[in-house]
Coordinates of C-alpha atoms (C1' of nucleotides) in Angstrom, one line a residue:
Chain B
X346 CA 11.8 -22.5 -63.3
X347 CA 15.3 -24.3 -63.9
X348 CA 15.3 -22.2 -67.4
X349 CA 15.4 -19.3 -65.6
X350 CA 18.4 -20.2 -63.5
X351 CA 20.4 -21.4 -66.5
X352 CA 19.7 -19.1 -68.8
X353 CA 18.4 -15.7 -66.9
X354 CA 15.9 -13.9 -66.6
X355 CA 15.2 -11.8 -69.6
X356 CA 17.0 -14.6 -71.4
X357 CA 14.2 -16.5 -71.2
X358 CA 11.4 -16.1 -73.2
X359 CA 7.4 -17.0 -72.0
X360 CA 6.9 -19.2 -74.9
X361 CA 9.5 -21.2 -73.9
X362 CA 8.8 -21.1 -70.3
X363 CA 5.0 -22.3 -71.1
X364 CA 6.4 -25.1 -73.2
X365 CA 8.9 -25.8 -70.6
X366 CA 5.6 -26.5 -68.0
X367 CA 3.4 -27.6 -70.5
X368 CA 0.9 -24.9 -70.6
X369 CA -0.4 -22.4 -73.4
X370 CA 0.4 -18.7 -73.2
X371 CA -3.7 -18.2 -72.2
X372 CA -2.8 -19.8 -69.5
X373 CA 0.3 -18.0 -68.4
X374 CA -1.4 -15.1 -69.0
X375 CA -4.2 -15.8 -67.0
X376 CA -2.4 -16.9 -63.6
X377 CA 0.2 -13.8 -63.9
X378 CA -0.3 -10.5 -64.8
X379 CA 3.2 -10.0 -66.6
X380 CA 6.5 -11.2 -67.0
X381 CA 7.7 -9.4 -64.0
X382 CA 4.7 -10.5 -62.2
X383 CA 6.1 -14.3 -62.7
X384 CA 9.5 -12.9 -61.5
X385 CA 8.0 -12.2 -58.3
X386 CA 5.9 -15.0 -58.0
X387 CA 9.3 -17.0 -58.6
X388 CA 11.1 -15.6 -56.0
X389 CA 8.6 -16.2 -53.7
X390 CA 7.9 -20.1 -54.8
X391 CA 11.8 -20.2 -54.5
X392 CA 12.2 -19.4 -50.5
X393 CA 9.3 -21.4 -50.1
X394 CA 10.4 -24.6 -51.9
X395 CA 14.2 -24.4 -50.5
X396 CA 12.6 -23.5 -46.8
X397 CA 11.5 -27.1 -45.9
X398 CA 15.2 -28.6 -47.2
X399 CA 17.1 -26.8 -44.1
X400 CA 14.1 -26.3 -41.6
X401 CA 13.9 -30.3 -41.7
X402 CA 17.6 -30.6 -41.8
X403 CA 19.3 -33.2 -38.4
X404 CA 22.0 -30.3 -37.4
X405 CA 18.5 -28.6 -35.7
X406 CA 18.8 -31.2 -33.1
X407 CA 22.1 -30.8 -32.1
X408 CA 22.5 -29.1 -28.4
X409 CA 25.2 -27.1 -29.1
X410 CA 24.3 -23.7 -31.1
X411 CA 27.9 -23.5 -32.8
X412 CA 27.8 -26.7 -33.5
X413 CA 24.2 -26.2 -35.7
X414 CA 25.6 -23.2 -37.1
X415 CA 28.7 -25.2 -38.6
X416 CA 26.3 -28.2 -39.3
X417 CA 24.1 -26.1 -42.0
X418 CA 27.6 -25.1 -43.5
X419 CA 28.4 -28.5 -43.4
X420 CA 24.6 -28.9 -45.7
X421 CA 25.7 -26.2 -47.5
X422 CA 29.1 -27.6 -48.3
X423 CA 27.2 -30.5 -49.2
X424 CA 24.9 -28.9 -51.5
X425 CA 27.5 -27.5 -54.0
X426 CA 27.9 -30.6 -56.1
X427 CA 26.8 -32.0 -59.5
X428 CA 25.6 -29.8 -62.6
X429 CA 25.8 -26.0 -61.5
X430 CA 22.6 -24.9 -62.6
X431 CA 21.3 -27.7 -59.6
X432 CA 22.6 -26.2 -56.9
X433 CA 22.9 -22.0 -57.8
X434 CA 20.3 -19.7 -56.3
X435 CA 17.4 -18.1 -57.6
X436 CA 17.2 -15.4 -55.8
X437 CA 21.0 -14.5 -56.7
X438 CA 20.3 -14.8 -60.5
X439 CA 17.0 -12.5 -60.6
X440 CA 18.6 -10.0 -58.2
X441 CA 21.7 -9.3 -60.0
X442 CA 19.6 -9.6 -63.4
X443 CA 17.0 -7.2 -63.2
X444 CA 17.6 -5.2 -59.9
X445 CA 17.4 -1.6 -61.9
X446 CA 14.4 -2.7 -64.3
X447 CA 12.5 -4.4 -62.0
X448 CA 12.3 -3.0 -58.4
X449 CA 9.4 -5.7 -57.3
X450 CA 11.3 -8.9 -58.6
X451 CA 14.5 -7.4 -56.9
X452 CA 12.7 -6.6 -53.9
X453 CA 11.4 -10.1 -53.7
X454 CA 14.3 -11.8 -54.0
X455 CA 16.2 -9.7 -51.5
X456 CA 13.2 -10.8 -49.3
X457 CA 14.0 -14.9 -50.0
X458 CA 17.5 -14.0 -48.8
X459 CA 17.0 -11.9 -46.2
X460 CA 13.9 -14.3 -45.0
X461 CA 16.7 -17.0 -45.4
X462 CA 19.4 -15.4 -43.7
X463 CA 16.7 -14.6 -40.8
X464 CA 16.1 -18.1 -39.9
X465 CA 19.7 -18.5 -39.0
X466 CA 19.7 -15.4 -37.1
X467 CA 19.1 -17.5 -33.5
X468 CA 21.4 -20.2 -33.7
X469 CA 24.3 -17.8 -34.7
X470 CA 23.4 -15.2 -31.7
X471 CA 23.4 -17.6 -29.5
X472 CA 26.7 -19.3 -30.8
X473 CA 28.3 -15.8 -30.4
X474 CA 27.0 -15.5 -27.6
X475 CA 27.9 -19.4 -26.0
X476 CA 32.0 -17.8 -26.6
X477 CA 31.8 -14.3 -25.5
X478 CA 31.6 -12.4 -28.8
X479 CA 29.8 -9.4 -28.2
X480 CA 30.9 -6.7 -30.7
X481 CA 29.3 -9.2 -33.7
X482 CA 25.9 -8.7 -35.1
X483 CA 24.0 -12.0 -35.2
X484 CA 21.6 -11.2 -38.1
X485 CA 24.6 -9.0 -40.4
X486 CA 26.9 -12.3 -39.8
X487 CA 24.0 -14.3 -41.1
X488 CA 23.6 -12.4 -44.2
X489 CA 27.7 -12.6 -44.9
X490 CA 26.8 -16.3 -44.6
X491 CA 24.6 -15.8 -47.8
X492 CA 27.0 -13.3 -49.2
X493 CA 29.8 -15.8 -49.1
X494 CA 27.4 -18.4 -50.8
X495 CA 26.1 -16.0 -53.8
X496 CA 29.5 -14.9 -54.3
X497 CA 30.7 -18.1 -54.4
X498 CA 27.7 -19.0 -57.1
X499 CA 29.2 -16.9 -59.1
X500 CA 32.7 -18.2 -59.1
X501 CA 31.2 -21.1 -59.8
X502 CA 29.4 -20.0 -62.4
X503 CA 32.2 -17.9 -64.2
X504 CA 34.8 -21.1 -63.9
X505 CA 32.0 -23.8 -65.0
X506 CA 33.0 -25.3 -61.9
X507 CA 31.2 -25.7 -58.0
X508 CA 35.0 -26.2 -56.3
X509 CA 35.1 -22.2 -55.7
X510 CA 31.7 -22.0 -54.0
X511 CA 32.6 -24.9 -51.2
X512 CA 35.7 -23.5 -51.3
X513 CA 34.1 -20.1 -49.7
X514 CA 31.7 -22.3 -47.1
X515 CA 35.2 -24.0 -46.0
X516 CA 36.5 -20.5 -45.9
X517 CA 33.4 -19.3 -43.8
X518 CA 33.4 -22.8 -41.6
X519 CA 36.6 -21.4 -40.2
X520 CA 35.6 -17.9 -40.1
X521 CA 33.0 -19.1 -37.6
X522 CA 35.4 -20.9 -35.7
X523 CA 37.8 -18.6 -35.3
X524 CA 35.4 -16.1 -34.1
X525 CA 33.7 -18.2 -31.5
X526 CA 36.5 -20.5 -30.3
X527 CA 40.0 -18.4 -31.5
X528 CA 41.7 -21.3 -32.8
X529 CA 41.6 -23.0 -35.9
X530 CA 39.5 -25.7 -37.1
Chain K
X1067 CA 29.8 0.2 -70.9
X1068 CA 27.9 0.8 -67.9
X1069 CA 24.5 -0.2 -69.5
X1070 CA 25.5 -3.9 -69.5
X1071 CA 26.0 -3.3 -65.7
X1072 CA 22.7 -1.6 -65.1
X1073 CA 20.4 -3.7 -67.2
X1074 CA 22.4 -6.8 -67.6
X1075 CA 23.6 -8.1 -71.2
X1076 CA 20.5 -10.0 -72.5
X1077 CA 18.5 -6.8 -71.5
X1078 CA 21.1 -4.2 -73.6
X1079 CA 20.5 -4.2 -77.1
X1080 CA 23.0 -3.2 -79.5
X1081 CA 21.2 -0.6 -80.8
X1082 CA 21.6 1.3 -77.2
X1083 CA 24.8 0.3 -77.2
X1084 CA 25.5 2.3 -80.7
X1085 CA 22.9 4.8 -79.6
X1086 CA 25.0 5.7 -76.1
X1087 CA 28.7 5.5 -77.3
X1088 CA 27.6 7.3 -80.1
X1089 CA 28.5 5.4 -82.9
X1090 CA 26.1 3.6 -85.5
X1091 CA 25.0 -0.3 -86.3
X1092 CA 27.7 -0.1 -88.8
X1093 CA 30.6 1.0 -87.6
X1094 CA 29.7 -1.5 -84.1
X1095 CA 29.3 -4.6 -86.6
X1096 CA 32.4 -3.5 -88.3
X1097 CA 34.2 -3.6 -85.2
X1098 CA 32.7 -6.4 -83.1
X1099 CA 31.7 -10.0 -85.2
X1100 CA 28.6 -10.4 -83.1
X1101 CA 27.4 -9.6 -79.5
X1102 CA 29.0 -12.2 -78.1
X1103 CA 31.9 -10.8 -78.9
X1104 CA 31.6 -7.8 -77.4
X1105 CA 30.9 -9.4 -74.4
X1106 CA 34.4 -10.8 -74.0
X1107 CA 35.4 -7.8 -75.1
X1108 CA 34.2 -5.9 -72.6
X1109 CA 34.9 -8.3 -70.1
X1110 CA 38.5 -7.7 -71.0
X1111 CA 38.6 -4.7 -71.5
X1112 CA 37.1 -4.8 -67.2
X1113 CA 40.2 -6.0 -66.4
X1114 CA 42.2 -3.8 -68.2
X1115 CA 40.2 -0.6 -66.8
X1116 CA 40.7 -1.9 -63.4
X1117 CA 44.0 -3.3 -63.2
X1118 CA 46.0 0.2 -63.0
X1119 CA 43.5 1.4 -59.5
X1120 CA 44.9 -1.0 -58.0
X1121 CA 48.4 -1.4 -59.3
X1122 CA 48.8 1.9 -58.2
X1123 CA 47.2 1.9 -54.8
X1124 CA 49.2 3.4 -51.6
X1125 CA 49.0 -0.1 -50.0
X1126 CA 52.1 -1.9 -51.9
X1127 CA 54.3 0.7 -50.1
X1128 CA 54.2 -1.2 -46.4
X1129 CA 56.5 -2.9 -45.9
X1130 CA 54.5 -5.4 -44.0
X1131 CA 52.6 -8.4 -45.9
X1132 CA 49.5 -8.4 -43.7
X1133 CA 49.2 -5.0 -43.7
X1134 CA 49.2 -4.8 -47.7
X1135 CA 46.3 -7.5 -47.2
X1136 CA 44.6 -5.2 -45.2
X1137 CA 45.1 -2.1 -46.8
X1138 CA 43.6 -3.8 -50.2
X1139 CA 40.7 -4.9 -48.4
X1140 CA 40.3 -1.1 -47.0
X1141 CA 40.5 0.1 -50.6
X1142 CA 37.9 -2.4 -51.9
X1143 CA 35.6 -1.3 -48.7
X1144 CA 35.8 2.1 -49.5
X1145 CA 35.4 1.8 -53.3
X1146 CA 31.8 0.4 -52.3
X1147 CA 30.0 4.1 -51.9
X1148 CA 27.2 5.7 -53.7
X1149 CA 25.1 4.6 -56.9
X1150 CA 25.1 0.4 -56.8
X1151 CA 26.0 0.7 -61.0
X1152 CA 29.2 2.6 -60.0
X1153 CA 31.0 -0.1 -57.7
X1154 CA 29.7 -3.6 -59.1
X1155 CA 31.6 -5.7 -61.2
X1156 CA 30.9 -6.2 -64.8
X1157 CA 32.4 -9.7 -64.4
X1158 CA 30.5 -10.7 -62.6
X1159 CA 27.4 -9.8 -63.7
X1160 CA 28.4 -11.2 -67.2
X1161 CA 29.1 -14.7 -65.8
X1162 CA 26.6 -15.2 -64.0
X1163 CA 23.9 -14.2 -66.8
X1164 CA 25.6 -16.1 -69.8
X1165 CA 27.0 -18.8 -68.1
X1166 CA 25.5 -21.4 -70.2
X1167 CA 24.4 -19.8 -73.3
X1168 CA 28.0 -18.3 -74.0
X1169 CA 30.5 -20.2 -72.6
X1170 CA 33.1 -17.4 -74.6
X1171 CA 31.7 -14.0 -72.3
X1172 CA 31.8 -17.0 -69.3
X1173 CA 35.3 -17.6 -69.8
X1174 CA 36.4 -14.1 -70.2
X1175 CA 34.7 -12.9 -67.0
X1176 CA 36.4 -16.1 -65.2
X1177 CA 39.9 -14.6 -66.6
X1178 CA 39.4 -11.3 -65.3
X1179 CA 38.3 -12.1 -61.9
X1180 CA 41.1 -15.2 -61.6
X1181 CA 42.9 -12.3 -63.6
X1182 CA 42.8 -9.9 -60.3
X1183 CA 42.8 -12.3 -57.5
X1184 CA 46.3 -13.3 -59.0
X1185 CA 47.7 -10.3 -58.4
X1186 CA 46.9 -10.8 -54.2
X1187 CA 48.0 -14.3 -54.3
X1188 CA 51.8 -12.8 -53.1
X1189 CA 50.9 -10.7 -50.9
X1190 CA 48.6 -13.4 -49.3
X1191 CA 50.9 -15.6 -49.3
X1192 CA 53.8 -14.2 -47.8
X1193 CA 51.6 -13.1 -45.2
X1194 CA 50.4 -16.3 -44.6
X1195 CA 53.4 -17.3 -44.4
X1196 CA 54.8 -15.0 -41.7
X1197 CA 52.9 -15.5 -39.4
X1198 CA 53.2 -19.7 -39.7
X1199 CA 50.1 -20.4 -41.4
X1200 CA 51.1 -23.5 -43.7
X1201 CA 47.3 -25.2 -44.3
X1202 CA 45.9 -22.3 -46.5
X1203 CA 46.4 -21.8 -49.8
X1204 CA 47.3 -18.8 -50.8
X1205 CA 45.6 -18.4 -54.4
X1206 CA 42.4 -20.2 -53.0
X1207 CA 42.0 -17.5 -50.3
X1208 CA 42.5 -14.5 -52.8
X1209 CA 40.1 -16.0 -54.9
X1210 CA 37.6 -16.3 -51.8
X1211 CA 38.3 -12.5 -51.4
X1212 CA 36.7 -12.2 -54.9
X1213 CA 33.6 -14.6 -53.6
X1214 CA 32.5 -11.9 -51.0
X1215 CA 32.8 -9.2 -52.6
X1216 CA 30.7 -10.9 -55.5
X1217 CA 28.2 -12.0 -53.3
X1218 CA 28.4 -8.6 -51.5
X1219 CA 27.3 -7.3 -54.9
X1220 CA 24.3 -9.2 -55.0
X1221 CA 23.2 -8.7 -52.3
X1222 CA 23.6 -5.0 -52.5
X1223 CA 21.7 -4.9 -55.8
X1224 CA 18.9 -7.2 -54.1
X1225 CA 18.7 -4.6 -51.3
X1226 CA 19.4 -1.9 -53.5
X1227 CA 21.7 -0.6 -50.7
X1228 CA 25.8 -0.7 -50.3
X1229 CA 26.0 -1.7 -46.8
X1230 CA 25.8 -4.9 -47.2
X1231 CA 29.0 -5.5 -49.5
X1232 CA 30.5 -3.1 -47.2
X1233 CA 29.7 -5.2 -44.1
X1234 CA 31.2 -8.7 -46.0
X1235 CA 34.4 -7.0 -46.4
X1236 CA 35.0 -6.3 -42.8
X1237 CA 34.1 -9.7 -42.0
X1238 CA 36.9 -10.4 -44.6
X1239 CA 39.4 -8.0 -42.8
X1240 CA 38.3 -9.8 -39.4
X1241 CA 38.8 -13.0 -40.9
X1242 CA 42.4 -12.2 -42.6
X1243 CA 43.3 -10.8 -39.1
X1244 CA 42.0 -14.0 -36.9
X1245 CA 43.8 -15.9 -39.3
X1246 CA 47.2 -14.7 -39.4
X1247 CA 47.0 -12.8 -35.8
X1248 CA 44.9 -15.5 -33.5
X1249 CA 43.0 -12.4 -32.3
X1250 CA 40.2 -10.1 -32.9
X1251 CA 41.2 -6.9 -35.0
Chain P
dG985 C1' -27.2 -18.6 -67.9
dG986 C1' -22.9 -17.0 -66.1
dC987 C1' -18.5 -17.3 -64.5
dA988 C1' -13.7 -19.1 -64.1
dT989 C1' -10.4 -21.5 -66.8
dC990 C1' -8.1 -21.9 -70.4
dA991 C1' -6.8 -22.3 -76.0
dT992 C1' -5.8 -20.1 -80.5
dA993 C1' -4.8 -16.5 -83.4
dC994 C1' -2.9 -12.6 -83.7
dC995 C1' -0.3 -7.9 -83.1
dA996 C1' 3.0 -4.1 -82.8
dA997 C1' 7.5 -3.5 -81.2
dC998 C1' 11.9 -4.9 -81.1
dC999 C1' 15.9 -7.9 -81.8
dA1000 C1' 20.6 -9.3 -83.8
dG1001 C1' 22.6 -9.2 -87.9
dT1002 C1' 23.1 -8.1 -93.2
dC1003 C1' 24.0 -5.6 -97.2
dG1004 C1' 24.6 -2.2 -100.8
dG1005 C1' 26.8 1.7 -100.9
dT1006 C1' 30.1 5.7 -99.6
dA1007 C1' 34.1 8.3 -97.7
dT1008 C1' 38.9 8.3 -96.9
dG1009 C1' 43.6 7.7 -97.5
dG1010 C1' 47.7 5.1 -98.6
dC1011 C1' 50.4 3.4 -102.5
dC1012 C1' 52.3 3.0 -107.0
dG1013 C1' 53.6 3.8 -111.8
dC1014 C1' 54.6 7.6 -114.3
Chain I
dG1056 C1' 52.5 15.5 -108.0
dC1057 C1' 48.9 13.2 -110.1
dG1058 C1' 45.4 9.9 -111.6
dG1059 C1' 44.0 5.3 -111.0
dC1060 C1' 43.4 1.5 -107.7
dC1061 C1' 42.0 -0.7 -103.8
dA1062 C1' 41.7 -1.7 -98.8
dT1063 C1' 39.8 -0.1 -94.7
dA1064 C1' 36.3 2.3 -92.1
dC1065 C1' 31.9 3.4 -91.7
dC1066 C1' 26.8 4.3 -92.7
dG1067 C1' 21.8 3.3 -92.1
dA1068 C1' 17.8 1.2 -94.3
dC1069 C1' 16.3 -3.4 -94.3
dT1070 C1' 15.0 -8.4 -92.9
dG1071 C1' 13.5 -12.5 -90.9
dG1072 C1' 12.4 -13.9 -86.7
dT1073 C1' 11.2 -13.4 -81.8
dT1074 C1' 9.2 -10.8 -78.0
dG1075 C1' 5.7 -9.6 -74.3
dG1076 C1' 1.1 -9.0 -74.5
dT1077 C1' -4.0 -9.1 -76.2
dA1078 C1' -8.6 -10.2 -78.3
dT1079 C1' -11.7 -13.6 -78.9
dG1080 C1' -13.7 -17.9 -78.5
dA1081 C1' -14.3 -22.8 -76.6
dT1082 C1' -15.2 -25.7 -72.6
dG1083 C1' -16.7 -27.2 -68.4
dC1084 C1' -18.8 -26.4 -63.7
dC1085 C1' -22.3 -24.4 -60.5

DNA sequence: GGCATCATACCAACCAGTCGGTATGGCCGC
DNA sequence: GCGGCCATACCGACTGGTTGGTATGATGCC
């Protein structure tokens, strides 16, 4: 489903997306109802393929909560390197594509972001929490996290190169910081 | 213009296009060489249409740096209000759909976002630089500015609410504030 | 046999782009 | 000021190719 990344959404046609996996149309066809139907099915496959990448990542073990919190923007600094289509999300491409024409696909993908953005809810509460911020919502800080990233996808995107987007997770790193220990990084 | 922003670029046909601004095949081919072309048109022509709203903004009257900083950031908060198509940014949405498959629209878009961050980098700078703060680049946190309120887009359209892009922009404003100030706003 | 899993051939709709033709209006010699 | 000339602006039917989707048949498994 890399096509669908690089090219978009309605960019990209079945045909080439069956030759792409090696499959005839009857086939496509017969595991998905429609077009949109794979769009959902996509999002989906997406937040449960990139799940397993930060669920088994080391900063889980580390004691301190702010400390995991700036570890998986440490992975996510890391991420953003190489060919642009590699590291650029899904769920970003399909949601800004096709959120008026297709309320299911966008409705999944807001769920892969959301259900993202959800497992990081705990470790940032309790970060906040560790230094005394109170007037900060855990899971609306988590979101801006994935906010900062999609936003830096595009950047990315629009100057052909990934230096904006871990420019914004730098950005973010001492956001967090800030917030939790009031001083810089 | 404002189909291209609803149903993204690949998903507009030139025939609406003609059909909605009233004009025929003809007259569009007559004026544009091919699709493409229109896109970086358009994507111009984005800049051009926005530049004067903020040009002309209240803001650039205080005489304070930070507080031009901040009354930006208020304006762009408020701007994000009713129908998602009204407040999203056609750049955006053109780069990242054609990043690949029209490097021309991808470069445009790139000029009119790096277009308007420019004309913060000042203003951000000077107010970085009155209140001592020497390790940030100025042009590289305007352009971050432009990374939230892109991924605020997203994920606005993915949720097919405003709140979220609303809520990235404060984080901005707190962010701006911690920076310069050392405190919460 | 009967059912799930495909493969092939096909279709109507639609796409970007073309092309022959027309209307308009400025310009120039007279 | 007028007739001929031509460039620019525009029209809309048309084309070759592509699209998402379907109808029908082959193949293997129970």
């Amino acid at each position: 489903m890399t096509l669908i990344r690089r090219n978009g959404f309605a960019a990209t046609s079945i045909d080439q997306l069956c030759t792409a996996a090696g499959v005839t149309k009857g086939a496509f066809f017969h595991h998905f109802a429609s077009k949109e139907a794979l769009g959902v099915a996509a999002a989906e496959h997406w937040l449960a393929m990139t799940s397993p990448l930060f669920a088994e990542a080391d900063y889980h073990a580390l004691p301190d909560a702010l400390a995991r919190v700036l570890g998986y923007l440490d992975l996510r600094e890391a991420l953003i390197a190489g060919d642009i289509d590699a590291f650029t999300c899904l769920a970003g491409t399909l949601a800004q594509e096709v959120h008026q024409s297709s309320p299911a696909i966008a409705h999944a993908a807001d769920r892969a972001i959301v259900g993202h953005a959800t497992t990081l809810e705990a470790d940032v509460g309790r970060a906040l929490a560790d230094h005394g911020v109170v007037d900060i919502d855990a899971a609306e800080l988590a979101l801006h996290f994935q906010a900062v990233l999609q936003g830096g996808f595009v950047l990315a995107k629009a100057a052909g190169d990934p230096e904006p987007a871990r420019a914004g997770v730098r950005h973010l790193k001492r956001y967090v910081t800030l917030l939790c220990k009031g001083e810089r990084a």
